[in-house]
């Protein structure tokens, strides 16, 4: 039976590490597979724990200044080194040790945008950690949904971050999807936001 025979840690970085997997095929042939992970130690890899614990959290937040104003989705436009360019994403971040990812979602939204978060109840099937790019990493992220309020601010952003806060109405969301670079985890929810009517964005979360 196909399985991973052994795992070797190849780097020692704070946020991301590379691991070498000794793969054994159904016929007994060995091959090497490389995987990146947020895990600091081999024993913390999901391949070892067999538990899908959220490494990060993604925040799908809707902003509405008042009843007279149109709904807007909270986005960030952030510089990302792998493409040496800016890309549109949802506010997101890593979950601290011992922190619940839903708590992390409110914290990350505040840090990246200055906005406060009012969560919308959602079943586990919508919020639980899903894998991001399973072909190259065991990283998984939970998702939180809700409303954002307050005044946008960059005060909580880190020195190493280059983030623009974007409050996008449906017209702007359509433009971004057509013309800009967008992270896939954000793009699908932007498509959903684009096709829902005012006040019904989170109806799909209701059982």
C-alpha positions as a LaTeX table, in Angstrom:
\begin{tabular}{lrrr}
\hline
Residue & $x$ (\AA) & $y$ (\AA) & $z$ (\AA) \\
\hline
Unk1 & 0.00 & 0.00 & 0.00 \\
Unk2 & 1.25 & 3.50 & $-0.86$ \\
Unk3 & 2.61 & 5.30 & 2.19 \\
Unk4 & 5.19 & 7.72 & 3.58 \\
Unk5 & 8.08 & 5.74 & 5.00 \\
Unk6 & 10.12 & 8.54 & 6.54 \\
Unk7 & 10.18 & 12.32 & 6.96 \\
Unk8 & 13.23 & 14.59 & 7.15 \\
Unk9 & 13.19 & 18.26 & 8.11 \\
Unk10 & 15.34 & 20.28 & 5.71 \\
Unk11 & 15.03 & 23.87 & 6.97 \\
Unk12 & 14.65 & 25.66 & 10.28 \\
Unk13 & 12.59 & 28.80 & 9.73 \\
Unk14 & 10.07 & 30.52 & 11.97 \\
Unk15 & 6.96 & 30.52 & 9.77 \\
Unk16 & 7.52 & 27.92 & 7.05 \\
Unk17 & 9.71 & 24.84 & 6.63 \\
Unk18 & 10.58 & 22.33 & 3.94 \\
Unk19 & 10.33 & 18.59 & 4.58 \\
Unk20 & 11.52 & 15.65 & 2.48 \\
Unk21 & 9.22 & 12.63 & 2.37 \\
Unk22 & 10.40 & 9.12 & 1.51 \\
Unk23 & 7.44 & 7.80 & $-0.46$ \\
Unk24 & 6.83 & 4.10 & $-1.06$ \\
Unk25 & 4.57 & 3.11 & $-3.98$ \\
Unk26 & 2.15 & 0.19 & $-4.15$ \\
Unk27 & 4.92 & $-1.86$ & $-5.79$ \\
Unk28 & 7.50 & $-0.97$ & $-3.14$ \\
Unk29 & 9.42 & 1.62 & $-5.18$ \\
Unk30 & 10.87 & 4.55 & $-3.20$ \\
Unk31 & 10.70 & 8.19 & $-4.34$ \\
Unk32 & 11.22 & 11.62 & $-2.77$ \\
Unk33 & 8.45 & 14.17 & $-2.33$ \\
Unk34 & 8.92 & 17.66 & $-0.90$ \\
Unk35 & 6.33 & 19.45 & 1.18 \\
Unk36 & 6.29 & 22.84 & 2.92 \\
Unk37 & 4.55 & 23.22 & 6.26 \\
Unk38 & 3.89 & 25.67 & 9.09 \\
Unk39 & 4.96 & 22.88 & 11.48 \\
Unk40 & 8.18 & 23.54 & 13.38 \\
Unk41 & 8.88 & 19.84 & 14.04 \\
Unk42 & 8.36 & 16.56 & 12.18 \\
Unk43 & 6.02 & 15.30 & 14.90 \\
Unk44 & 3.79 & 18.36 & 14.39 \\
Unk45 & 3.16 & 17.65 & 10.70 \\
Unk46 & $-0.40$ & 16.62 & 9.86 \\
Unk47 & 1.04 & 13.50 & 8.31 \\
Unk48 & 2.09 & 12.56 & 11.86 \\
Unk49 & $-0.73$ & 13.95 & 13.99 \\
Unk50 & $-3.50$ & 12.96 & 11.56 \\
Unk51 & $-5.37$ & 16.01 & 12.85 \\
Unk52 & $-6.49$ & 18.90 & 10.66 \\
Unk53 & $-5.75$ & 21.80 & 12.97 \\
Unk54 & $-6.11$ & 25.25 & 11.39 \\
Unk55 & $-2.77$ & 26.92 & 10.71 \\
Unk56 & $-4.46$ & 30.10 & 9.58 \\
Unk57 & $-7.79$ & 31.88 & 9.29 \\
Unk58 & $-9.52$ & 33.73 & 6.46 \\
Unk59 & $-12.04$ & 36.49 & 7.18 \\
Unk60 & $-15.05$ & 37.03 & 4.90 \\
Unk61 & $-16.41$ & 40.31 & 6.24 \\
Unk62 & $-19.06$ & 42.66 & 4.87 \\
Unk63 & $-18.92$ & 46.36 & 5.65 \\
Unk64 & $-21.92$ & 48.68 & 5.64 \\
Unk65 & $-21.48$ & 52.22 & 6.88 \\
Unk66 & $-25.22$ & 52.67 & 7.48 \\
Unk67 & $-28.57$ & 51.44 & 6.17 \\
Unk68 & $-28.39$ & 54.11 & 3.48 \\
Unk69 & $-25.06$ & 52.82 & 2.17 \\
Unk70 & $-24.34$ & 49.85 & $-0.08$ \\
Unk71 & $-22.74$ & 46.68 & 1.25 \\
Unk72 & $-19.04$ & 46.33 & 0.62 \\
Unk73 & $-16.74$ & 43.35 & 1.05 \\
Unk74 & $-13.57$ & 43.88 & 3.07 \\
Unk75 & $-10.48$ & 43.10 & 1.00 \\
Unk76 & $-6.79$ & 43.81 & 1.27 \\
Unk77 & $-4.41$ & 44.53 & $-1.59$ \\
Unk78 & $-1.07$ & 43.19 & $-0.44$ \\
Unk79 & 2.44 & 42.91 & $-1.84$ \\
Unk80 & 3.51 & 39.26 & $-2.07$ \\
Unk81 & 7.11 & 38.24 & $-2.68$ \\
Unk82 & 6.46 & 35.04 & $-4.72$ \\
Unk83 & 4.95 & 37.13 & $-7.54$ \\
Unk84 & 6.81 & 40.38 & $-6.81$ \\
Unk85 & 3.49 & 42.14 & $-7.20$ \\
Unk86 & 0.28 & 43.11 & $-5.43$ \\
Unk87 & $-2.68$ & 40.74 & $-5.11$ \\
Unk88 & $-6.20$ & 41.05 & $-3.71$ \\
Unk89 & $-7.01$ & 38.81 & $-0.76$ \\
Unk90 & $-9.30$ & 38.53 & 2.21 \\
Unk91 & $-7.81$ & 39.65 & 5.51 \\
Unk92 & $-6.14$ & 36.57 & 6.94 \\
Unk93 & $-3.37$ & 35.42 & 9.22 \\
Unk94 & $-1.78$ & 32.67 & 11.25 \\
Unk95 & $-3.37$ & 31.21 & 14.35 \\
Unk96 & $-1.22$ & 31.62 & 17.46 \\
Unk97 & $-0.36$ & 28.61 & 19.61 \\
Unk98 & $-3.35$ & 27.76 & 21.82 \\
Unk99 & $-5.60$ & 30.25 & 20.02 \\
Unk100 & $-8.95$ & 29.31 & 18.50 \\
Unk101 & $-9.03$ & 30.25 & 14.82 \\
Unk102 & $-12.31$ & 32.14 & 15.25 \\
Unk103 & $-10.70$ & 34.34 & 17.89 \\
Unk104 & $-7.71$ & 34.73 & 15.58 \\
Unk105 & $-10.04$ & 35.94 & 12.81 \\
Unk106 & $-11.28$ & 38.92 & 14.83 \\
Unk107 & $-7.73$ & 39.71 & 15.93 \\
Unk108 & $-6.32$ & 39.57 & 12.41 \\
Unk109 & $-9.10$ & 41.75 & 10.97 \\
Unk110 & $-8.38$ & 44.38 & 13.61 \\
Unk111 & $-4.63$ & 44.25 & 13.03 \\
Unk112 & $-4.78$ & 44.41 & 9.24 \\
Unk113 & $-7.69$ & 46.81 & 8.75 \\
Unk114 & $-8.49$ & 48.48 & 12.08 \\
Unk115 & $-12.08$ & 47.21 & 11.79 \\
Unk116 & $-14.05$ & 45.42 & 14.48 \\
Unk117 & $-15.66$ & 42.06 & 13.69 \\
Unk118 & $-19.21$ & 40.91 & 14.40 \\
Unk119 & $-19.34$ & 37.19 & 13.58 \\
Unk120 & $-22.29$ & 35.45 & 11.93 \\
Unk121 & $-23.11$ & 31.96 & 13.29 \\
Unk122 & $-22.16$ & 29.24 & 10.83 \\
Unk123 & $-22.15$ & 25.46 & 10.84 \\
Unk124 & $-18.81$ & 23.66 & 11.09 \\
Unk125 & $-19.06$ & 22.56 & 7.47 \\
Unk126 & $-18.55$ & 26.20 & 6.41 \\
Unk127 & $-15.92$ & 27.21 & 8.95 \\
Unk128 & $-13.76$ & 24.14 & 9.49 \\
Unk129 & $-10.17$ & 24.11 & 8.21 \\
Unk130 & $-9.81$ & 23.32 & 4.52 \\
Unk131 & $-6.50$ & 22.67 & 2.80 \\
Unk132 & $-5.07$ & 25.48 & 0.70 \\
Unk133 & $-2.59$ & 24.04 & $-1.84$ \\
Unk134 & $-2.35$ & 20.37 & $-0.92$ \\
Unk135 & 0.10 & 19.54 & $-3.72$ \\
Unk136 & 2.84 & 21.52 & $-2.00$ \\
Unk137 & 1.81 & 22.13 & 1.63 \\
Unk138 & $-0.23$ & 20.61 & 4.47 \\
Unk139 & $-1.41$ & 24.11 & 5.48 \\
Unk140 & $-5.12$ & 24.46 & 6.19 \\
Unk141 & $-7.20$ & 27.51 & 7.07 \\
Unk142 & $-10.50$ & 27.98 & 8.86 \\
Unk143 & $-12.95$ & 30.65 & 7.72 \\
Unk144 & $-14.99$ & 33.14 & 9.72 \\
Unk145 & $-17.94$ & 35.13 & 8.40 \\
Unk146 & $-19.49$ & 38.33 & 9.64 \\
Unk147 & $-19.82$ & 42.08 & 9.53 \\
Unk148 & $-17.09$ & 44.67 & 9.96 \\
Unk149 & $-17.58$ & 48.09 & 11.44 \\
Unk150 & $-15.51$ & 51.06 & 12.51 \\
Unk151 & $-12.96$ & 53.19 & 10.72 \\
Unk152 & $-10.32$ & 51.53 & 8.52 \\
Unk153 & $-6.80$ & 52.01 & 9.87 \\
Unk154 & $-3.28$ & 50.75 & 9.16 \\
Unk155 & $-2.13$ & 51.37 & 12.74 \\
Unk156 & $-2.03$ & 47.66 & 13.62 \\
Unk157 & $-0.08$ & 46.54 & 10.55 \\
Unk158 & 3.46 & 45.25 & 10.96 \\
Unk159 & 6.50 & 47.04 & 9.57 \\
Unk160 & 7.10 & 44.19 & 7.10 \\
Unk161 & 3.57 & 44.36 & 5.68 \\
Unk162 & 2.55 & 46.41 & 2.66 \\
Unk163 & $-1.26$ & 46.32 & 2.81 \\
Unk164 & $-3.92$ & 48.56 & 1.31 \\
Unk165 & $-7.39$ & 48.29 & 2.86 \\
Unk166 & $-10.12$ & 47.98 & 0.22 \\
Unk167 & $-13.88$ & 48.23 & 0.81 \\
Unk168 & $-15.32$ & 47.02 & $-2.48$ \\
Unk169 & $-18.92$ & 47.29 & $-3.63$ \\
Unk170 & $-20.27$ & 44.87 & $-6.22$ \\
Unk171 & $-19.19$ & 47.02 & $-9.16$ \\
Unk172 & $-15.63$ & 47.17 & $-7.85$ \\
Unk173 & $-15.64$ & 43.44 & $-7.05$ \\
Unk174 & $-16.55$ & 42.72 & $-10.68$ \\
Unk175 & $-13.73$ & 44.95 & $-11.88$ \\
Unk176 & $-11.20$ & 43.31 & $-9.57$ \\
Unk177 & $-12.18$ & 39.82 & $-10.73$ \\
Unk178 & $-11.85$ & 40.87 & $-14.36$ \\
Unk179 & $-8.66$ & 42.90 & $-14.19$ \\
Unk180 & $-6.58$ & 42.12 & $-11.09$ \\
Unk181 & $-4.58$ & 39.34 & $-9.49$ \\
Unk182 & $-6.75$ & 37.64 & $-6.85$ \\
Unk183 & $-6.07$ & 34.80 & $-4.40$ \\
Unk184 & $-8.31$ & 31.85 & $-5.21$ \\
Unk185 & $-9.62$ & 31.46 & $-1.65$ \\
Unk186 & $-10.87$ & 35.03 & $-1.93$ \\
Unk187 & $-12.00$ & 34.90 & $-5.56$ \\
Unk188 & $-14.73$ & 32.29 & $-5.07$ \\
Unk189 & $-16.31$ & 34.21 & $-2.20$ \\
Unk190 & $-16.06$ & 37.44 & $-4.21$ \\
Unk191 & $-18.02$ & 35.69 & $-6.98$ \\
Unk192 & $-20.62$ & 34.70 & $-4.39$ \\
Unk193 & $-20.82$ & 38.26 & $-3.04$ \\
Unk194 & $-21.21$ & 39.58 & $-6.57$ \\
Unk195 & $-24.21$ & 37.36 & $-7.27$ \\
Unk196 & $-26.11$ & 37.86 & $-4.00$ \\
Unk197 & $-28.54$ & 40.65 & $-3.35$ \\
Unk198 & $-28.26$ & 43.30 & $-0.64$ \\
Unk199 & $-28.61$ & 41.81 & 2.84 \\
Unk200 & $-28.49$ & 38.18 & 1.70 \\
Unk201 & $-24.74$ & 37.56 & 1.51 \\
Unk202 & $-24.66$ & 35.09 & 4.40 \\
Unk203 & $-27.98$ & 33.34 & 3.79 \\
Unk204 & $-26.11$ & 30.25 & 2.58 \\
Unk205 & $-24.79$ & 29.77 & 6.14 \\
Unk206 & $-28.29$ & 29.09 & 7.47 \\
Unk207 & $-29.28$ & 25.46 & 7.85 \\
\hline
\end{tabular}
